Every structure is written in structure tokens, then in C-alpha cells.
PDB file of C-alpha atoms and ligand atoms in Angstrom:
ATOM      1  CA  UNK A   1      -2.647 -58.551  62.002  1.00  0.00           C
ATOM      2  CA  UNK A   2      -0.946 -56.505  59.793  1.00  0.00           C
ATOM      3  CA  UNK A   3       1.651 -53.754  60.379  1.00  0.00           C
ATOM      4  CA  UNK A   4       1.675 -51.053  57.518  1.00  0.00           C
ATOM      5  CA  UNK A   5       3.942 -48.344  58.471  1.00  0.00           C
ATOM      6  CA  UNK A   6       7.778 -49.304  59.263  1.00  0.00           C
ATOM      7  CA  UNK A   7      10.618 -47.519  58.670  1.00  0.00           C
ATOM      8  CA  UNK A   8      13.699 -49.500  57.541  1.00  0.00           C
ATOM      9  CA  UNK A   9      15.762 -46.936  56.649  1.00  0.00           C
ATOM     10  CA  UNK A  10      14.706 -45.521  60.773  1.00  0.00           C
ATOM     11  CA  UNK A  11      15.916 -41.800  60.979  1.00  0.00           C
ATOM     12  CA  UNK A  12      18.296 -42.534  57.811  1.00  0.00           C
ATOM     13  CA  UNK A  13      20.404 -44.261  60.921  1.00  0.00           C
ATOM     14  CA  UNK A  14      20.460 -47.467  59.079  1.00  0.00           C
ATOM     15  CA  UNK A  15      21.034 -48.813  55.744  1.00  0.00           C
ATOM     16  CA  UNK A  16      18.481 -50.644  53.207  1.00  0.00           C
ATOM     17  CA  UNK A  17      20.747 -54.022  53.030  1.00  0.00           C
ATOM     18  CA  UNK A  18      20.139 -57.963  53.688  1.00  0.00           C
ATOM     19  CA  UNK A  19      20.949 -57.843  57.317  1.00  0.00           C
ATOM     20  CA  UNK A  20      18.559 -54.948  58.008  1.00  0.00           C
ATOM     21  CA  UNK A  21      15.480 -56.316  55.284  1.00  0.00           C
ATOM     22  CA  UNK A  22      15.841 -59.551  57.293  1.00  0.00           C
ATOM     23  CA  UNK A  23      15.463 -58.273  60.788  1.00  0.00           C
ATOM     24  CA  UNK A  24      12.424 -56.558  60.234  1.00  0.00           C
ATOM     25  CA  UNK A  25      10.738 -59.686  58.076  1.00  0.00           C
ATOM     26  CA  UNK A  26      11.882 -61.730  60.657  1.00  0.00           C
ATOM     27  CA  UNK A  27      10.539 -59.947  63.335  1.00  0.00           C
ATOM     28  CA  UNK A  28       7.054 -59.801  61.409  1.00  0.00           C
ATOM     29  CA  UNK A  29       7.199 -63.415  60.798  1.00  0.00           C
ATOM     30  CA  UNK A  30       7.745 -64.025  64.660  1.00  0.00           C
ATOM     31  CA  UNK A  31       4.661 -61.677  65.327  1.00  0.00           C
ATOM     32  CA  UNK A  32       2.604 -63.595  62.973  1.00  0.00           C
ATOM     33  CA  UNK A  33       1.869 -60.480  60.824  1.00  0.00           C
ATOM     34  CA  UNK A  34       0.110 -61.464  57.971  1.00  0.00           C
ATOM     35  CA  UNK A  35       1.356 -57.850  55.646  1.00  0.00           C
ATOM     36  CA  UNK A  36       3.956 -55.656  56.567  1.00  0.00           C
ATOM     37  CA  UNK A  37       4.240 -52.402  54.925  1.00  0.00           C
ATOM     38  CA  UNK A  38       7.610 -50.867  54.347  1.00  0.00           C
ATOM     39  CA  UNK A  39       6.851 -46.909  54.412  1.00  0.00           C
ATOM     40  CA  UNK A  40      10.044 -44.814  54.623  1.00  0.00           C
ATOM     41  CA  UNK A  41      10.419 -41.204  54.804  1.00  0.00           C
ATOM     42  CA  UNK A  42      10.213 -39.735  51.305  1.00  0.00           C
ATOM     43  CA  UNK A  43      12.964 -37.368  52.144  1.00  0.00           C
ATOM     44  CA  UNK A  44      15.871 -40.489  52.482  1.00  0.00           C
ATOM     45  CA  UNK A  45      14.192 -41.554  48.573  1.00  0.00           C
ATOM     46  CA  UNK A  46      17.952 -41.956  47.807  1.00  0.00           C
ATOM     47  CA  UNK A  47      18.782 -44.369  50.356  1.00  0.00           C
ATOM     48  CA  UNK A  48      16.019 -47.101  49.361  1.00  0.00           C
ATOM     49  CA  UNK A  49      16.322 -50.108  47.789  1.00  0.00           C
ATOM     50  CA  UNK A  50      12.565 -51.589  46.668  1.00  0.00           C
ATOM     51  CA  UNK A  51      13.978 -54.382  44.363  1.00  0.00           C
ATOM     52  CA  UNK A  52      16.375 -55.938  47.237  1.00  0.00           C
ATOM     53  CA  UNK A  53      13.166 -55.657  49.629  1.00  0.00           C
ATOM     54  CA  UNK A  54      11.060 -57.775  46.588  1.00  0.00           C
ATOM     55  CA  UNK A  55      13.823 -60.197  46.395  1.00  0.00           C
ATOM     56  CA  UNK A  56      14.133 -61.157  49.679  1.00  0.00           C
ATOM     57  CA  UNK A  57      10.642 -61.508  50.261  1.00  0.00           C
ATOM     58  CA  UNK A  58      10.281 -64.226  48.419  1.00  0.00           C
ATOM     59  CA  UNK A  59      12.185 -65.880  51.514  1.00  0.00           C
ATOM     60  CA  UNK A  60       8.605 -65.293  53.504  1.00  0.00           C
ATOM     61  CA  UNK A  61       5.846 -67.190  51.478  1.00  0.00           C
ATOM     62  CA  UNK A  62       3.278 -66.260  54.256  1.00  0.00           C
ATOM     63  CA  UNK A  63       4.135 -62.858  54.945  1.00  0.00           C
ATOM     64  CA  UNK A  64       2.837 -60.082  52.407  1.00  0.00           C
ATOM     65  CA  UNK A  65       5.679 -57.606  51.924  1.00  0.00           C
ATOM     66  CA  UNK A  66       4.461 -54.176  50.681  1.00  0.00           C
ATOM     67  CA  UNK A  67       6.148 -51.492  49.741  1.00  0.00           C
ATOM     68  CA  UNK A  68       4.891 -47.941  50.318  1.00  0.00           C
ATOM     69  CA  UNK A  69       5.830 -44.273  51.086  1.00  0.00           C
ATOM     70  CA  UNK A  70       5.218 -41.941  53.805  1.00  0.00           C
ATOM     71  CA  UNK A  71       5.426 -38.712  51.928  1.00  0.00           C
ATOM     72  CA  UNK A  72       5.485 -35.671  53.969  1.00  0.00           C
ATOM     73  CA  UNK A  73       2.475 -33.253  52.912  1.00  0.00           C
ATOM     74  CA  UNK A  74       3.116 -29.317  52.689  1.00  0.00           C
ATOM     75  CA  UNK A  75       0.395 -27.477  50.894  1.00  0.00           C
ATOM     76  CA  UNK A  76       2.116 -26.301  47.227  1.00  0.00           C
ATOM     77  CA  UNK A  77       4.533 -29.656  46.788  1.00  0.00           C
ATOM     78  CA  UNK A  78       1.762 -32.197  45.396  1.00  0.00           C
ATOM     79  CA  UNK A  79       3.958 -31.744  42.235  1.00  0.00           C
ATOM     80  CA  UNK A  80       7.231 -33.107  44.182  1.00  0.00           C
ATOM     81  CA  UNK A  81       5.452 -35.751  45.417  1.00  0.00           C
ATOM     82  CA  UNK A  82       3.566 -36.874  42.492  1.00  0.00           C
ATOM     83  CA  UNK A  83       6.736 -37.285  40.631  1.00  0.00           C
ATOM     84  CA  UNK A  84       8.013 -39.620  43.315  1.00  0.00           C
ATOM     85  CA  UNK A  85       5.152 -41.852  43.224  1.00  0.00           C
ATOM     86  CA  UNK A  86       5.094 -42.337  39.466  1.00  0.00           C
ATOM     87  CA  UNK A  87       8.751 -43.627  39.814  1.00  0.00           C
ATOM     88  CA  UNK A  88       7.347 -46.929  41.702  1.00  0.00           C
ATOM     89  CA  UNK A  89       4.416 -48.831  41.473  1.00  0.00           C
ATOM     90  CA  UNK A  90       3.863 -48.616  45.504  1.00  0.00           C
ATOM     91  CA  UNK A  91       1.119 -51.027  46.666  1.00  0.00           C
ATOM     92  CA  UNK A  92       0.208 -47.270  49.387  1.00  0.00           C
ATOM     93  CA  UNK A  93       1.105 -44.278  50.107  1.00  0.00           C
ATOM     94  CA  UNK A  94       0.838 -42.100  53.231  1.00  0.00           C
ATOM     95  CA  UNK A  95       0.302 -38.823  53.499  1.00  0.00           C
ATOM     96  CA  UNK A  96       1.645 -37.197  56.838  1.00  0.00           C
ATOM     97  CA  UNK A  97       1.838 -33.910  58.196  1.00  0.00           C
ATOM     98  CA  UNK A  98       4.742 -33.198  60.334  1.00  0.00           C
ATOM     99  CA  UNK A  99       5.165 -29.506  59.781  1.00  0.00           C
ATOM    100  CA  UNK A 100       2.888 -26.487  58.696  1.00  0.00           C
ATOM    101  CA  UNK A 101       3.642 -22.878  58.219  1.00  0.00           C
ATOM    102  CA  UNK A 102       7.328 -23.649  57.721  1.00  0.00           C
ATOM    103  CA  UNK A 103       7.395 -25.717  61.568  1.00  0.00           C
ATOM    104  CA  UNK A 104       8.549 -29.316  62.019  1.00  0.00           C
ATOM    105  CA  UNK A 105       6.319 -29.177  65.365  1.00  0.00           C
ATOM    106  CA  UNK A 106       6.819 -32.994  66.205  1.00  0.00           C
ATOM    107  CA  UNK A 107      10.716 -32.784  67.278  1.00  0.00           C
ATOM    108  CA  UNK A 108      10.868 -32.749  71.235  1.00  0.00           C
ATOM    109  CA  UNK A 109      12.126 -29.472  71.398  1.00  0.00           C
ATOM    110  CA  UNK A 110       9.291 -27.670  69.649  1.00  0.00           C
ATOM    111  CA  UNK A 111       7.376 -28.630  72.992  1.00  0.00           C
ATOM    112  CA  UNK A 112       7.752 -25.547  74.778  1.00  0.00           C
ATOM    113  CA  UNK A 113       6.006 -24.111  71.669  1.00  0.00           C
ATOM    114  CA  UNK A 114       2.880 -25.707  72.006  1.00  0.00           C
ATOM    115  CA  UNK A 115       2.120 -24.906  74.992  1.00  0.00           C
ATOM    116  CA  UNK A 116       3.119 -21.496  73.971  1.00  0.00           C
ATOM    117  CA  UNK A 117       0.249 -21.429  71.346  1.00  0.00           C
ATOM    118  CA  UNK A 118      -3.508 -21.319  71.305  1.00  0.00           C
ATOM    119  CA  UNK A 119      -4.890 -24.788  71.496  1.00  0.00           C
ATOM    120  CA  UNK A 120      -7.445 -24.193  69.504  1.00  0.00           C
ATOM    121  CA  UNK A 121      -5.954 -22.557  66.781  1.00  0.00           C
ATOM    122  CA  UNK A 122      -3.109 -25.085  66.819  1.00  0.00           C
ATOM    123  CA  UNK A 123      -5.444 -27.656  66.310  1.00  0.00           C
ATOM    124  CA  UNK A 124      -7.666 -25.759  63.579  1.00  0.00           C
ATOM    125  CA  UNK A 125      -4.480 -24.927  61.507  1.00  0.00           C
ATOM    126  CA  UNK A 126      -3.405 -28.863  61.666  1.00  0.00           C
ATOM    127  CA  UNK A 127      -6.112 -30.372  60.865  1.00  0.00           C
ATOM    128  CA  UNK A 128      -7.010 -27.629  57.312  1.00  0.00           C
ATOM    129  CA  UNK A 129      -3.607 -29.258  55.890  1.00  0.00           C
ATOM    130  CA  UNK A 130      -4.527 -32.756  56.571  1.00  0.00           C
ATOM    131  CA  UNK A 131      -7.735 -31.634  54.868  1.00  0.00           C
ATOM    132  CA  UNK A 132      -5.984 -30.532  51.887  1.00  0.00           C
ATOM    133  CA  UNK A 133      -3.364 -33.953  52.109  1.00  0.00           C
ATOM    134  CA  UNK A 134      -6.761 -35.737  51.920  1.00  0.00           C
ATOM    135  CA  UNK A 135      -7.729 -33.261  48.909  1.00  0.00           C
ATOM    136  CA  UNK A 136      -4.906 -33.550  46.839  1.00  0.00           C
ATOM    137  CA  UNK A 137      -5.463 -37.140  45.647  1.00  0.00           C
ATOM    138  CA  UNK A 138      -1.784 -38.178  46.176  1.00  0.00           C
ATOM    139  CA  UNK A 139      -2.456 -40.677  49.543  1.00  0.00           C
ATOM    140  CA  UNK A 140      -4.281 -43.883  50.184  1.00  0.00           C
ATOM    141  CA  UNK A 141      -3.846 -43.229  53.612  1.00  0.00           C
ATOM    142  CA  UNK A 142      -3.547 -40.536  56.356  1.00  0.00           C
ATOM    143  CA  UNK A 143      -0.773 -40.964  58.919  1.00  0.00           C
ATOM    144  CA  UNK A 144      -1.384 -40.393  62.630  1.00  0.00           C
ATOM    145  CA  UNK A 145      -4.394 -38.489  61.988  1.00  0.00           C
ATOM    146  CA  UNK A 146      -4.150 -36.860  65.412  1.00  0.00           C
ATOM    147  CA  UNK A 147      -0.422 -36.279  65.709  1.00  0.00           C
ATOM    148  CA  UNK A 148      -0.915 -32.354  66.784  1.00  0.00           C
ATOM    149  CA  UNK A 149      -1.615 -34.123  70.156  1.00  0.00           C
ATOM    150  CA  UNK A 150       2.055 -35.509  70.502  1.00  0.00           C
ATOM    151  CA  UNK A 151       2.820 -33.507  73.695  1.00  0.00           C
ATOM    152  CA  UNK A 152      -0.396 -33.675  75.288  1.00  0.00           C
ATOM    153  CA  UNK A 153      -2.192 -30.120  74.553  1.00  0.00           C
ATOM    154  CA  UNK A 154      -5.723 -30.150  74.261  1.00  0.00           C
ATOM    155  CA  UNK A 155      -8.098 -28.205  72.411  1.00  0.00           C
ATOM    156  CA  UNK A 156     -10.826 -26.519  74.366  1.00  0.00           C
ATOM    157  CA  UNK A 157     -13.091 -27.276  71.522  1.00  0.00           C
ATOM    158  CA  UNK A 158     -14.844 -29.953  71.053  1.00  0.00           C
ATOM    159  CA  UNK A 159     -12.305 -32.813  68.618  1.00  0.00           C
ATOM    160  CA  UNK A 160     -15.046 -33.791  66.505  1.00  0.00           C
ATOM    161  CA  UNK A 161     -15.690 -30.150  65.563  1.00  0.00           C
ATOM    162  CA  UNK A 162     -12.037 -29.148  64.980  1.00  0.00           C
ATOM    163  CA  UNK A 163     -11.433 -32.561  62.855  1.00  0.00           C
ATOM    164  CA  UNK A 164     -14.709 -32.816  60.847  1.00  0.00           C
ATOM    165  CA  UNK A 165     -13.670 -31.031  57.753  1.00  0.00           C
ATOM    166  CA  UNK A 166     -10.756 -33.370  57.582  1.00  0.00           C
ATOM    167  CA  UNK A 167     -13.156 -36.415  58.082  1.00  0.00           C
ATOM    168  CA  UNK A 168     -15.665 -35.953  55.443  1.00  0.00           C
ATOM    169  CA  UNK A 169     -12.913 -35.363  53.079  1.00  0.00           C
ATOM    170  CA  UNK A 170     -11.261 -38.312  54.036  1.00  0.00           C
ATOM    171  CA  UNK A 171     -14.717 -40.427  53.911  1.00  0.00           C
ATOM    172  CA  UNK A 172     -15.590 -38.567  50.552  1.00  0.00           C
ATOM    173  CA  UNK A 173     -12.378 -40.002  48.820  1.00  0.00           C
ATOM    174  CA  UNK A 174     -12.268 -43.252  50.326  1.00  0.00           C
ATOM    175  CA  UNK A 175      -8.938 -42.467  52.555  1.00  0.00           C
ATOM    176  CA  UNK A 176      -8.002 -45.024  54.869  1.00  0.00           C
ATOM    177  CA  UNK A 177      -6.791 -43.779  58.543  1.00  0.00           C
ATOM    178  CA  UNK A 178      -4.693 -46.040  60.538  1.00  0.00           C
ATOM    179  CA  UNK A 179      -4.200 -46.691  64.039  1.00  0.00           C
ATOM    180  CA  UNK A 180      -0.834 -45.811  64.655  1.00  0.00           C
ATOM    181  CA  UNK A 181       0.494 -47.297  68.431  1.00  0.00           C
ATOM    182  CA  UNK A 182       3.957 -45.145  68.228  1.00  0.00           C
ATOM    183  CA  UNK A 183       1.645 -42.541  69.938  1.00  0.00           C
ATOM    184  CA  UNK A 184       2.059 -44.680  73.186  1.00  0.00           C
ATOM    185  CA  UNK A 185       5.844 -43.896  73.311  1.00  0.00           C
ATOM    186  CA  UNK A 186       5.259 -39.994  72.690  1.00  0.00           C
ATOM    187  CA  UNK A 187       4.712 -37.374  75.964  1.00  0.00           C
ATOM    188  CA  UNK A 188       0.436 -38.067  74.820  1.00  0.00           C
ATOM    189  CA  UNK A 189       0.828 -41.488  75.927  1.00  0.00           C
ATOM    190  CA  UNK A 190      -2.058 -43.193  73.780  1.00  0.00           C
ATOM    191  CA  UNK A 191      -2.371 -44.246  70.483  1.00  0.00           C
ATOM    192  CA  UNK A 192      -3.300 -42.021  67.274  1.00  0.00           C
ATOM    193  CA  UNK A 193      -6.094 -41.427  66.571  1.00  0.00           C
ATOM    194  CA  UNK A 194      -7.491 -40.979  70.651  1.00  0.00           C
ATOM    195  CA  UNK A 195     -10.639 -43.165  71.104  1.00  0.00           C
ATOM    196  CA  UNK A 196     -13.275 -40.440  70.300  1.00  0.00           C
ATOM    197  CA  UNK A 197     -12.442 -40.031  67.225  1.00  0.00           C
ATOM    198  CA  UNK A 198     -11.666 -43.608  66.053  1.00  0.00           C
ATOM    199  CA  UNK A 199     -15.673 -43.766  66.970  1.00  0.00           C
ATOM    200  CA  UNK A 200     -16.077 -41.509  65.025  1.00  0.00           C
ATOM    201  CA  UNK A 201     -13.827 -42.742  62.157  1.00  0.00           C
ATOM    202  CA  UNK A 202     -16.291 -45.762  62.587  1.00  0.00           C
ATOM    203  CA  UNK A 203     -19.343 -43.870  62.681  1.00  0.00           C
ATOM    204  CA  UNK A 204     -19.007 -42.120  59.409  1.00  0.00           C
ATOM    205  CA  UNK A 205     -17.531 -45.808  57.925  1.00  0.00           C
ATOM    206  CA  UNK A 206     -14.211 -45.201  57.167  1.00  0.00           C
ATOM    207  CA  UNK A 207     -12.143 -47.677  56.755  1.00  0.00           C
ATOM    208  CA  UNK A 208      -8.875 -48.602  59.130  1.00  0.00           C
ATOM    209  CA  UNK A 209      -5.445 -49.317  58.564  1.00  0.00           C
ATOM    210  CA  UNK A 210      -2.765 -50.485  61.464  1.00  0.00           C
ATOM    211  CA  UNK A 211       1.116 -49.284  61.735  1.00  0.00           C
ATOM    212  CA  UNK A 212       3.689 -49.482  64.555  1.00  0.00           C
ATOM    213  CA  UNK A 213       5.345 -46.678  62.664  1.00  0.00           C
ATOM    214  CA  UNK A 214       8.626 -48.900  64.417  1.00  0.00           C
ATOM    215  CA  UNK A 215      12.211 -47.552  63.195  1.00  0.00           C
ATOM    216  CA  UNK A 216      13.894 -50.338  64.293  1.00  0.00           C
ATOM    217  CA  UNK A 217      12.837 -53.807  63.564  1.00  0.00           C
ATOM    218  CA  UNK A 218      11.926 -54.600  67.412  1.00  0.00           C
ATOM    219  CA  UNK A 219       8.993 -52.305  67.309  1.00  0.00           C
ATOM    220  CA  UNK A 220       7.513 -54.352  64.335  1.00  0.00           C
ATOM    221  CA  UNK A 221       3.638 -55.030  64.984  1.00  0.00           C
ATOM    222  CA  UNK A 222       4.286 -53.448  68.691  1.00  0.00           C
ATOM    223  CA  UNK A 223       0.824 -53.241  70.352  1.00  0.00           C
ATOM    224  CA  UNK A 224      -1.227 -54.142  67.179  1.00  0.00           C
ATOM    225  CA  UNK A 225      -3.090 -56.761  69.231  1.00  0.00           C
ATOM    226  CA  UNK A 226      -4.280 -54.158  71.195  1.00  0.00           C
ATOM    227  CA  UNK A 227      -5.185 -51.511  68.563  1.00  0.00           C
ATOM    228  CA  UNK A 228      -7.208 -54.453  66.557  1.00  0.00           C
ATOM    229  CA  UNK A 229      -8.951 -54.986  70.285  1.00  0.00           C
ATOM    230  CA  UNK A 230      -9.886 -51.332  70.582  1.00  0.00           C
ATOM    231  CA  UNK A 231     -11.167 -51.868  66.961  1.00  0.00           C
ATOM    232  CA  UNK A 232     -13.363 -54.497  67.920  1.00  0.00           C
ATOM    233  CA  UNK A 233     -14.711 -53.134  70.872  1.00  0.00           C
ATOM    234  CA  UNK A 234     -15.899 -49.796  68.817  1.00  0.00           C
ATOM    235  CA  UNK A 235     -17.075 -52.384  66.646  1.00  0.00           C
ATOM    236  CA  UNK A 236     -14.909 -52.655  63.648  1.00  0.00           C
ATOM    237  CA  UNK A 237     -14.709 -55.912  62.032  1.00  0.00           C
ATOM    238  CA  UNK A 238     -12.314 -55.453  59.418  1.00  0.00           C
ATOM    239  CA  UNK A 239      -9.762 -53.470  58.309  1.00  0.00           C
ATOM    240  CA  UNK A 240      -7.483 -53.319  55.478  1.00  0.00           C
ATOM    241  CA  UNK A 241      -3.832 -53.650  53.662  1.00  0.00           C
ATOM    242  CA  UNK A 242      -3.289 -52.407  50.246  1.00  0.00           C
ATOM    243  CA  UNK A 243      -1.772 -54.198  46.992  1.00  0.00           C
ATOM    244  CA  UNK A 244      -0.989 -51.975  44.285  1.00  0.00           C
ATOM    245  CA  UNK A 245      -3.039 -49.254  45.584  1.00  0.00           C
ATOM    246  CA  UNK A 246      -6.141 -51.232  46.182  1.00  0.00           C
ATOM    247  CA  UNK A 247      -7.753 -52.199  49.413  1.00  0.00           C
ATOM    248  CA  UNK A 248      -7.002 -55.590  50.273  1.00  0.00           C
ATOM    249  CA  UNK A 249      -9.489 -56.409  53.577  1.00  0.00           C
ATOM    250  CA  UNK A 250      -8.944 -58.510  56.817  1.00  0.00           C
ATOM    251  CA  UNK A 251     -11.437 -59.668  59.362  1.00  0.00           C
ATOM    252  CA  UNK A 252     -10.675 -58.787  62.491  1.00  0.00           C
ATOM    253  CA  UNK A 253     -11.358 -61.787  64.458  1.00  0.00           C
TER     254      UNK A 253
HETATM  255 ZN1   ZN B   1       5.050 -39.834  60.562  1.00  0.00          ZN
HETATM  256 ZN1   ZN B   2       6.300 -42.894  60.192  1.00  0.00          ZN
END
């Protein structure tokens, strides 16, 4: 198992220091994790500390400690973010959209909002910027590739059609999706991406990722066993971590 998306830093409610680096490798260790991925919000760059995380990993000779990003995605800012990733050499990088057309749509009160909207239209407009995170060359993987979903609207089109320009642009460059369980603990209730389209994901043979996306270090690897399950049983058989932005690959039984 491996846990690739965990946010030390949580909503910049917590500092990057020994106490907190130690919880969350300890918490890995204690899960058995194989690689956990550090992957803090771009926006709190100022608060990290990547050379106290390497240090201290060297406490944990069986656990892989990566370091990575999760780099918000607005169309126009590749430039801003492409500066920040030359100042490390992160092992990945994810590319997330949280907010389009000026909206941070995943904060609980933007609910009433979605419901407001035309399903279909919310869910055409989402997925063209994760096209164009996938286009711009920055990411090794997508985050929560369905997030739109978070409060439990539905399209009235069909997923697959809605999602598959974001798909083949993801297959075309290699991208990596992951199966992010924080979904679980949102109003949707069930892990990102939903279960069609990981089939999908599988069909057209891109390659998986896992993340708790956990902000606190009890959420590390929370409900990975089950997401690597759900793998299997769509018939997945390995997935993969990342070391200086190259696939590093698990079997998954
Ligand atoms: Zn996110
Ligand atoms: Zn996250």
C-alpha cells in the first residue's frame, strides 16, 4: 500500500516541525505503507520544510518518504506553477482543480450553488480545465479526478461522455489518476473517482495512484485497503508511486 497525497501542513493549521513529520511517518509505519507522499497545498509554499522531512526519514528505512506538491490548476498560471516546481526536485506533482471561473466550489457553503446550477454544464465546464491541467505538462498526476461530485449532483449525461476528453488526454500523456478515499467523508459519500469511471480508467490502461488526501496524521492510508480491493476487483494489478518524477510500480496483491 502506498498513500501519496497527505497534507502535513493540513489547512496551514499545523506547522512543518519534528513532532508533526513524526506523527504522520509514524502513523504510515503502523499502517504498513510501503511510500507515503507528502503533497501540500502549493498556496502554504512558505510554510514547508522538504529538507527536515528528508532528514527525518532516514529514521524509517522501510518506509519511502516522497515529497510532492498538490498545485492548484487555473487555466493562465502554468507559469506560477512551473516556477515552483523548478525550485525542488519533487519525486510528483498533482494537479487539482478546486475552483474554475474565479469559484472555489469545494468549500461547504458553495453547496447551495450546485444545486443551483445545470448539472450538466457544471460537469462539462469541470472536467475542460482538468483537460487543460492534463494539457499543460506541469502534473504527474490528477487529483480527485471526479471532485465536481463532492455534494452529490449528478449529471444527466452519461459520465463517460462528459469525462472523455479529459481521459484521452490523460492516457495520451501518461497521467496517473489516483483513488482518492477522502471522497467517503464528503456529502458524495464514495470515493473519487466513482466506480464507472475507475473501469473506465482501466479500460483505456491508465495507470493508478492511491491518496487518503488525510490533513491530520490519523487519516494516513485511511481506507487504502479498500480502494486497492476495488482495484483488484476491476482488475488492476498494479499501481504506482513516483521517485523523482518517474513511475515506480507495485503489485497489488
Ligand atoms: Zn485537493
Ligand atoms: Zn489534497
Amino acid at each position: 500500500m502506498l498513500d501519496l497525497h497527505v497534507h502535513l501542513l493540513g489547512h496551514n493549521d499545523r506547522e512543518a516541525n519534528q513532532g508533526t513529520i513524526r506523527a504522520f511517518l509514524d502513523e504510515a509505519s503502523r499502517r504498513g505503507l510501503k511510500e507515503i507522499g507528502f503533497a501540500d497545498h502549493d498556496y502554504y509554499w512558505d510554510q514547508m520544510n522538504f529538507p527536515l522531512i528528508r532528514e527525518m526519514a532516514e529514521d524509517y528505512p522501510h518506509l519511502e518518504v516522497r515529497i510532492g506538491l498538490e498545485a492548484e490548476y487555473r487555466p493562465h498560471e502554468e507559469g506560477r506553477i512551473k516556477n515552483l516546481l523548478e525550485q525542488y526536485p519533487f519525486d510528483f506533482v498533482i494537479g487539482s482543480v478546486h475552483e474554475f471561473d474565479g469559484w472555489a466550489f469545494d468549500y461547504p457553503e458553495e453547496e447551495p450553488l450546485h444545486w443551483q446550477k445545470d448539472a450538466d454544464e457544471l460537469y462539462s465546464r469541470y472536467f475542460e480545465i482538468i483537460a487543460l491541467a492534463a494539457q499543460s505538462g506541469l502534473f504527474t498526476t490528477i487529483g480527485h479526478f471526479d471532485l465536481i461530485k463532492i455534494f452529490g449532483v449528478r449529471p444527466e449525461k452519461d459520465i463517460l461522455t462528459l469525462a472523455d476528453e479529459a481521459l484521452t488526454i490523460v492516457a495520451e500523456k501518461g497521467l496517473v489518476l489516483e483513488v482518492n478515499t477522502n471522497g467517503r467523508y464528503k456529502p458524495v459519500q464514495e470515493f473519487y473517482p466513482e466506480r464507472r469511471l475507475m473501469e473506465e480508467i482501466q479500460r483505456r490502461g491508465i495507470e493508478f495512484t492511491l491518496g487518503s488526501d488525510a490533513h491530520c496524521a490519523e487519516n494516513v492510508g485511511r481506507d487504502l485497503e479498500e480502494a486497492g480491493h476495488m482495484l483488484r476487483e476491476i482488475g488492476v494489478q498494479s499501481i504506482v508511486g513516483f521517485a523523482k518524477l518517474a513511475k515506480v510500480s507495485y503489485s497489488l496483491d
